[in-house]
Amino acid sequence: MTNPDLSKSGTGVFAFGILSYAVFFAVFLYAIGFIGGFFTPTTLDGTPTGPVEKALAIDIGLLGLFAVQHSVMARPAFKRWWTTIVPEAAERSMYVLLSSLALVALFTFWQPIGGIIWDAPDGWARNTVIGIYLLGWVLLLYTTFLIDHFDLFGLRQSWNRLKGNKYTPPQFYTPSLYRIVRHPLYVGWLTIFWAAPTMTVSHLVFALATTAYILIAIQLEERDLVDAFGERYVEYRKRTPMLLPRLWRRREEPTTAAKA
Ligand SMILES: C[S@@+](CC[C@H](N)C(=O)[O-])C[C@H]1O[C@@H](n2cnc3c(N)ncnc32)[C@H](O)[C@@H]1O
């Protein structure tokens, strides 16, 4: 089969990359309001409009849709097949666009369930939780730049295609926060999901499901990282905690290379 990259114009692929990035950015801004409960017309917590069973079924379906799209399309085997259909330089932008559209569906059709699990009192307690929530977003955005923000959201690939440069995938990095935990970006997400000044039943369903999803996604992602980077990632995994920073210094163990 011919590589579709060769038959598509670099300008078209780059324009698609920009469009996909713009949609992602709008979804990112909306998500801050949707999960935090400010400004946006629909929110995670809100007034229920129908029976609990129906709301639960819809919400779990929406979360499942996102989880399947986001995980299946991220696997190397899927990408190998998919890039026989879409240009290689547009693959990541396509992934970002479809992830964003799955989130638009979630924002649009989410059914609040009501029922308060906890509610931080007004004043310093509530403001502190909101502060932690916003810090989660800062952590998330900051971490994307530690790996490669523009590669993660597909712009680097389409820019390279436009310029006719050969694409080199990102290498294995452990800068800054990656020395403290292996998944700082997911720490950002978990902070965002759980730092809720008011925790309703639908927010709890959302936080539990997304936490479970992240724990599964880490297993899949690390399997791919071991395949891609081999012993370097295995050693890194041994010395660096997954999500919770160590509060004490670990006794240095000899590396596999040193043992052999
Ligand atoms: C959404 S990012 C999440 C990164 C990481 N799991 C985290 O929570 O910070 C997923 C992409 O980051 C890549 N990735 C994860 N750890 C990496 C590292 N230390 N260096 C380079 N790429 C990494 C994965 O291969 C995957 O393509």
Short mmCIF file of C-alpha atoms and ligand atoms in Angstrom, two decimals:
data_model
loop_
_atom_site.label_atom_id
_atom_site.label_comp_id
_atom_site.label_asym_id
_atom_site.label_seq_id
_atom_site.Cartn_x
_atom_site.Cartn_y
_atom_site.Cartn_z
CA MET A 1 0.00 0.00 0.00
CA THR A 2 1.30 3.52 -0.77
CA ASN A 3 2.22 5.78 2.10
CA PRO A 4 -0.58 8.39 2.17
CA ASP A 5 1.98 10.97 3.37
CA LEU A 6 3.50 11.11 -0.09
CA SER A 7 0.25 11.97 -1.78
CA LYS A 8 -0.98 14.66 0.63
CA SER A 9 0.11 18.29 0.57
CA GLY A 10 2.17 19.49 3.51
CA THR A 11 0.05 22.65 3.65
CA GLY A 12 -3.15 20.65 4.08
CA VAL A 13 -1.62 18.49 6.82
CA PHE A 14 -0.29 21.58 8.62
CA ALA A 15 -3.66 23.38 8.36
CA PHE A 16 -5.28 20.27 9.84
CA GLY A 17 -2.65 20.28 12.63
CA ILE A 18 -3.50 23.91 13.49
CA LEU A 19 -7.23 23.18 13.44
CA SER A 20 -6.78 20.16 15.73
CA TYR A 21 -4.60 22.19 18.14
CA ALA A 22 -7.19 25.03 18.22
CA VAL A 23 -9.98 22.56 19.04
CA PHE A 24 -7.82 20.96 21.76
CA PHE A 25 -7.08 24.38 23.29
CA ALA A 26 -10.77 25.37 23.37
CA VAL A 27 -11.62 22.00 24.99
CA PHE A 28 -8.80 22.48 27.52
CA LEU A 29 -10.20 25.90 28.57
CA TYR A 30 -13.77 24.54 28.71
CA ALA A 31 -12.63 21.60 30.86
CA ILE A 32 -11.29 24.00 33.52
CA GLY A 33 -14.79 25.44 33.90
CA PHE A 34 -16.65 22.14 33.41
CA ILE A 35 -14.82 20.23 36.14
CA GLY A 36 -14.36 23.22 38.47
CA GLY A 37 -17.94 24.39 38.12
CA PHE A 38 -17.27 27.93 36.96
CA PHE A 39 -18.36 29.93 33.90
CA THR A 40 -19.36 27.09 31.55
CA PRO A 41 -23.02 26.35 30.63
CA THR A 42 -22.61 22.63 31.47
CA THR A 43 -20.73 21.32 34.53
CA LEU A 44 -19.75 18.04 36.16
CA ASP A 45 -21.74 18.90 39.29
CA GLY A 46 -25.15 20.40 38.79
CA THR A 47 -28.88 19.91 39.17
CA PRO A 48 -30.09 16.41 38.16
CA THR A 49 -32.69 16.37 35.39
CA GLY A 50 -33.73 12.67 35.27
CA PRO A 51 -33.60 9.32 37.06
CA VAL A 52 -30.27 8.33 38.67
CA GLU A 53 -30.00 5.00 36.79
CA LYS A 54 -30.36 6.69 33.41
CA ALA A 55 -27.86 9.43 34.34
CA LEU A 56 -25.34 6.83 35.55
CA ALA A 57 -25.66 4.77 32.37
CA ILE A 58 -25.13 7.86 30.16
CA ASP A 59 -22.15 9.12 32.21
CA ILE A 60 -20.42 5.73 32.26
CA GLY A 61 -21.03 5.40 28.51
CA LEU A 62 -19.43 8.81 27.87
CA LEU A 63 -16.41 7.96 30.02
CA GLY A 64 -16.11 4.57 28.27
CA LEU A 65 -16.21 6.22 24.84
CA PHE A 66 -13.33 8.51 25.77
CA ALA A 67 -11.33 5.68 27.41
CA VAL A 68 -11.63 3.34 24.41
CA GLN A 69 -10.80 6.03 21.84
CA HIS A 70 -7.90 7.40 23.89
CA SER A 71 -6.28 4.04 24.67
CA VAL A 72 -6.85 2.09 21.47
CA MET A 73 -5.62 4.92 19.23
CA ALA A 74 -2.47 5.37 21.36
CA ARG A 75 -1.19 1.81 20.84
CA PRO A 76 1.69 1.31 18.38
CA ALA A 77 -0.11 -1.56 16.56
CA PHE A 78 -3.17 0.64 15.94
CA LYS A 79 -0.95 3.50 14.72
CA ARG A 80 0.81 1.19 12.24
CA TRP A 81 -2.55 0.24 10.69
CA TRP A 82 -4.04 3.75 10.93
CA THR A 83 -1.12 5.37 9.10
CA THR A 84 -1.87 3.27 6.05
CA ILE A 85 -5.10 5.32 5.88
CA VAL A 86 -4.15 8.78 7.21
CA PRO A 87 -0.86 10.63 6.54
CA GLU A 88 1.73 9.78 9.18
CA ALA A 89 2.32 13.49 9.89
CA ALA A 90 -1.41 13.93 10.66
CA GLU A 91 -1.77 10.84 12.88
CA ARG A 92 -1.16 12.62 16.19
CA SER A 93 -3.37 15.59 15.22
CA MET A 94 -6.14 13.13 14.31
CA TYR A 95 -5.73 11.49 17.73
CA VAL A 96 -5.88 14.88 19.47
CA LEU A 97 -8.94 15.94 17.46
CA LEU A 98 -10.88 12.72 18.14
CA SER A 99 -9.96 12.87 21.86
CA SER A 100 -11.21 16.47 21.94
CA LEU A 101 -14.47 15.49 20.21
CA ALA A 102 -15.01 12.65 22.73
CA LEU A 103 -14.63 15.30 25.45
CA VAL A 104 -17.06 17.65 23.68
CA ALA A 105 -19.59 14.78 23.76
CA LEU A 106 -18.92 14.33 27.48
CA PHE A 107 -19.32 18.07 28.19
CA THR A 108 -22.55 18.17 26.16
CA PHE A 109 -24.36 15.05 27.34
CA TRP A 110 -23.03 14.65 30.94
CA GLN A 111 -25.86 14.09 33.43
CA PRO A 112 -25.33 15.54 36.92
CA ILE A 113 -26.64 13.24 39.66
CA GLY A 114 -26.69 15.54 42.70
CA GLY A 115 -26.14 14.18 46.25
CA ILE A 116 -23.36 15.92 48.13
CA ILE A 117 -20.49 13.73 49.43
CA TRP A 118 -18.51 16.67 50.85
CA ASP A 119 -18.76 20.44 50.71
CA ALA A 120 -15.86 22.62 51.88
CA PRO A 121 -17.09 25.59 53.95
CA ASP A 122 -16.76 29.07 52.44
CA GLY A 123 -13.58 30.88 53.35
CA TRP A 124 -10.02 29.59 53.56
CA ALA A 125 -10.92 25.86 53.31
CA ARG A 126 -12.87 26.30 50.07
CA ASN A 127 -10.31 28.70 48.61
CA THR A 128 -7.49 26.26 49.42
CA VAL A 129 -9.23 23.41 47.56
CA ILE A 130 -9.88 25.70 44.56
CA GLY A 131 -6.21 26.76 44.68
CA ILE A 132 -5.08 23.10 44.63
CA TYR A 133 -7.48 22.45 41.72
CA LEU A 134 -5.99 25.32 39.70
CA LEU A 135 -2.46 24.18 40.59
CA GLY A 136 -3.36 20.80 39.08
CA TRP A 137 -4.01 22.54 35.75
CA VAL A 138 -0.74 24.46 35.96
CA LEU A 139 1.11 21.20 36.72
CA LEU A 140 -0.57 19.51 33.77
CA LEU A 141 0.31 22.25 31.29
CA TYR A 142 3.86 22.63 32.64
CA THR A 143 4.48 18.87 32.33
CA THR A 144 3.44 18.82 28.66
CA PHE A 145 6.36 21.18 27.98
CA LEU A 146 8.77 18.87 29.87
CA ILE A 147 8.16 16.06 27.35
CA ASP A 148 7.40 18.01 24.17
CA HIS A 149 4.20 20.04 24.16
CA PHE A 150 4.04 20.51 20.39
CA ASP A 151 4.80 16.85 19.67
CA LEU A 152 2.19 15.69 22.20
CA PHE A 153 -0.47 17.77 20.40
CA GLY A 154 0.66 16.95 16.84
CA LEU A 155 1.96 20.35 15.70
CA ARG A 156 5.64 19.35 15.50
CA GLN A 157 4.79 16.45 13.16
CA SER A 158 2.75 18.58 10.74
CA TRP A 159 5.28 21.45 10.87
CA ASN A 160 8.09 19.04 9.95
CA ARG A 161 5.96 17.74 7.09
CA LEU A 162 5.37 21.30 5.84
CA LYS A 163 9.10 22.05 5.97
CA GLY A 164 10.01 18.70 4.41
CA ASN A 165 12.09 17.78 7.49
CA LYS A 166 12.41 14.19 8.62
CA TYR A 167 10.41 13.55 11.80
CA THR A 168 12.37 12.18 14.76
CA PRO A 169 10.18 10.88 17.60
CA PRO A 170 10.78 12.34 21.09
CA GLN A 171 13.50 10.63 23.07
CA PHE A 172 13.32 9.31 26.61
CA TYR A 173 13.43 12.30 28.96
CA THR A 174 13.59 12.54 32.74
CA PRO A 175 13.89 16.29 33.38
CA SER A 176 12.59 18.21 36.38
CA LEU A 177 9.44 16.55 37.81
CA TYR A 178 10.23 13.30 35.95
CA ARG A 179 13.05 12.81 38.47
CA ILE A 180 10.50 12.84 41.30
CA VAL A 181 7.74 10.66 39.79
CA ARG A 182 7.38 8.79 36.49
CA HIS A 183 3.97 10.29 35.66
CA PRO A 184 3.76 13.95 36.75
CA LEU A 185 1.19 14.73 34.05
CA TYR A 186 -1.16 12.11 35.50
CA VAL A 187 -0.51 13.55 38.99
CA GLY A 188 -1.86 16.79 37.50
CA TRP A 189 -5.00 15.03 36.24
CA LEU A 190 -5.58 13.23 39.56
CA THR A 191 -5.24 16.55 41.41
CA ILE A 192 -7.78 18.13 39.07
CA PHE A 193 -10.25 15.25 39.47
CA TRP A 194 -10.13 15.01 43.29
CA ALA A 195 -9.58 18.65 44.41
CA ALA A 196 -13.29 19.45 44.42
CA PRO A 197 -14.64 21.99 46.92
CA THR A 198 -18.06 20.32 46.47
CA MET A 199 -17.98 16.59 45.70
CA THR A 200 -21.28 15.36 44.28
CA VAL A 201 -22.14 11.78 43.29
CA SER A 202 -21.52 12.44 39.57
CA HIS A 203 -18.16 14.07 40.37
CA LEU A 204 -17.26 11.03 42.47
CA VAL A 205 -18.23 8.65 39.64
CA PHE A 206 -16.10 10.76 37.30
CA ALA A 207 -13.11 10.84 39.70
CA LEU A 208 -13.25 7.09 40.44
CA ALA A 209 -13.60 6.10 36.78
CA THR A 210 -10.85 8.43 35.57
CA THR A 211 -8.51 7.32 38.38
CA ALA A 212 -9.06 3.66 37.44
CA TYR A 213 -8.49 4.58 33.80
CA ILE A 214 -5.20 6.34 34.58
CA LEU A 215 -3.94 3.35 36.59
CA ILE A 216 -4.69 1.04 33.65
CA ALA A 217 -3.30 3.53 31.10
CA ILE A 218 -0.01 3.64 33.03
CA GLN A 219 0.40 -0.14 32.64
CA LEU A 220 -0.18 0.08 28.87
CA GLU A 221 2.01 3.17 28.46
CA GLU A 222 4.90 1.66 30.46
CA ARG A 223 4.73 -1.53 28.40
CA ASP A 224 5.19 0.61 25.27
CA LEU A 225 7.96 2.64 26.94
CA VAL A 226 9.86 -0.54 27.85
CA ASP A 227 9.47 -1.75 24.24
CA ALA A 228 10.73 1.61 22.95
CA PHE A 229 13.52 2.37 25.44
CA GLY A 230 14.34 -1.06 26.92
CA GLU A 231 16.68 -1.27 29.88
CA ARG A 232 16.82 2.53 30.34
CA TYR A 233 13.13 2.62 31.17
CA VAL A 234 13.35 -0.53 33.32
CA GLU A 235 16.12 1.09 35.42
CA TYR A 236 14.19 4.37 35.60
CA ARG A 237 11.09 2.50 36.80
CA LYS A 238 13.13 0.85 39.55
CA ARG A 239 14.49 4.09 40.96
CA THR A 240 11.56 6.49 40.42
CA PRO A 241 8.11 6.14 42.03
CA MET A 242 5.03 6.02 39.81
CA LEU A 243 2.80 8.80 41.20
CA LEU A 244 3.64 9.53 44.85
CA PRO A 245 6.98 11.22 45.54
CA ARG A 246 9.23 9.49 48.08
CA LEU A 247 9.50 11.44 51.29
CA TRP A 248 12.81 9.79 52.15
CA ARG A 249 15.98 9.15 50.16
CA ARG A 250 16.19 5.64 48.76
CA ARG A 251 19.30 3.54 49.42
CA GLU A 252 21.13 3.35 46.07
CA GLU A 253 21.02 -0.15 44.54
CA PRO A 254 23.45 -1.22 41.85
CA THR A 255 21.95 -0.96 38.34
CA THR A 256 21.50 -4.11 36.23
CA ALA A 257 24.42 -3.03 34.09
CA ALA A 258 26.60 -2.62 37.17
CA LYS A 259 25.48 -6.00 38.56
CA ALA A 260 26.34 -7.76 35.28
C1 LIG B 1 0.00 12.05 27.97
S1 LIG B 1 1.71 11.81 28.03
C2 LIG B 1 1.89 11.34 29.72
C3 LIG B 1 3.29 11.23 30.16
C4 LIG B 1 3.51 10.61 31.52
N1 LIG B 1 2.76 9.38 31.64
C5 LIG B 1 3.12 11.55 32.63
O1 LIG B 1 2.11 11.33 33.29
O2 LIG B 1 3.86 12.53 32.83
C6 LIG B 1 1.91 10.27 27.21
C7 LIG B 1 3.11 10.21 26.29
O3 LIG B 1 4.29 10.51 27.01
C8 LIG B 1 5.31 9.60 26.65
N2 LIG B 1 6.23 9.51 27.81
C9 LIG B 1 5.94 9.11 29.05
N3 LIG B 1 7.03 9.21 29.85
C10 LIG B 1 8.04 9.69 29.06
C11 LIG B 1 9.40 10.04 29.29
N4 LIG B 1 9.98 9.90 30.49
N5 LIG B 1 10.14 10.52 28.25
C12 LIG B 1 9.58 10.67 27.03
N6 LIG B 1 8.29 10.37 26.75
C13 LIG B 1 7.53 9.89 27.75
C14 LIG B 1 4.59 8.31 26.35
O4 LIG B 1 5.28 7.49 25.47
C15 LIG B 1 3.31 8.83 25.70
O5 LIG B 1 3.49 8.99 24.32
#
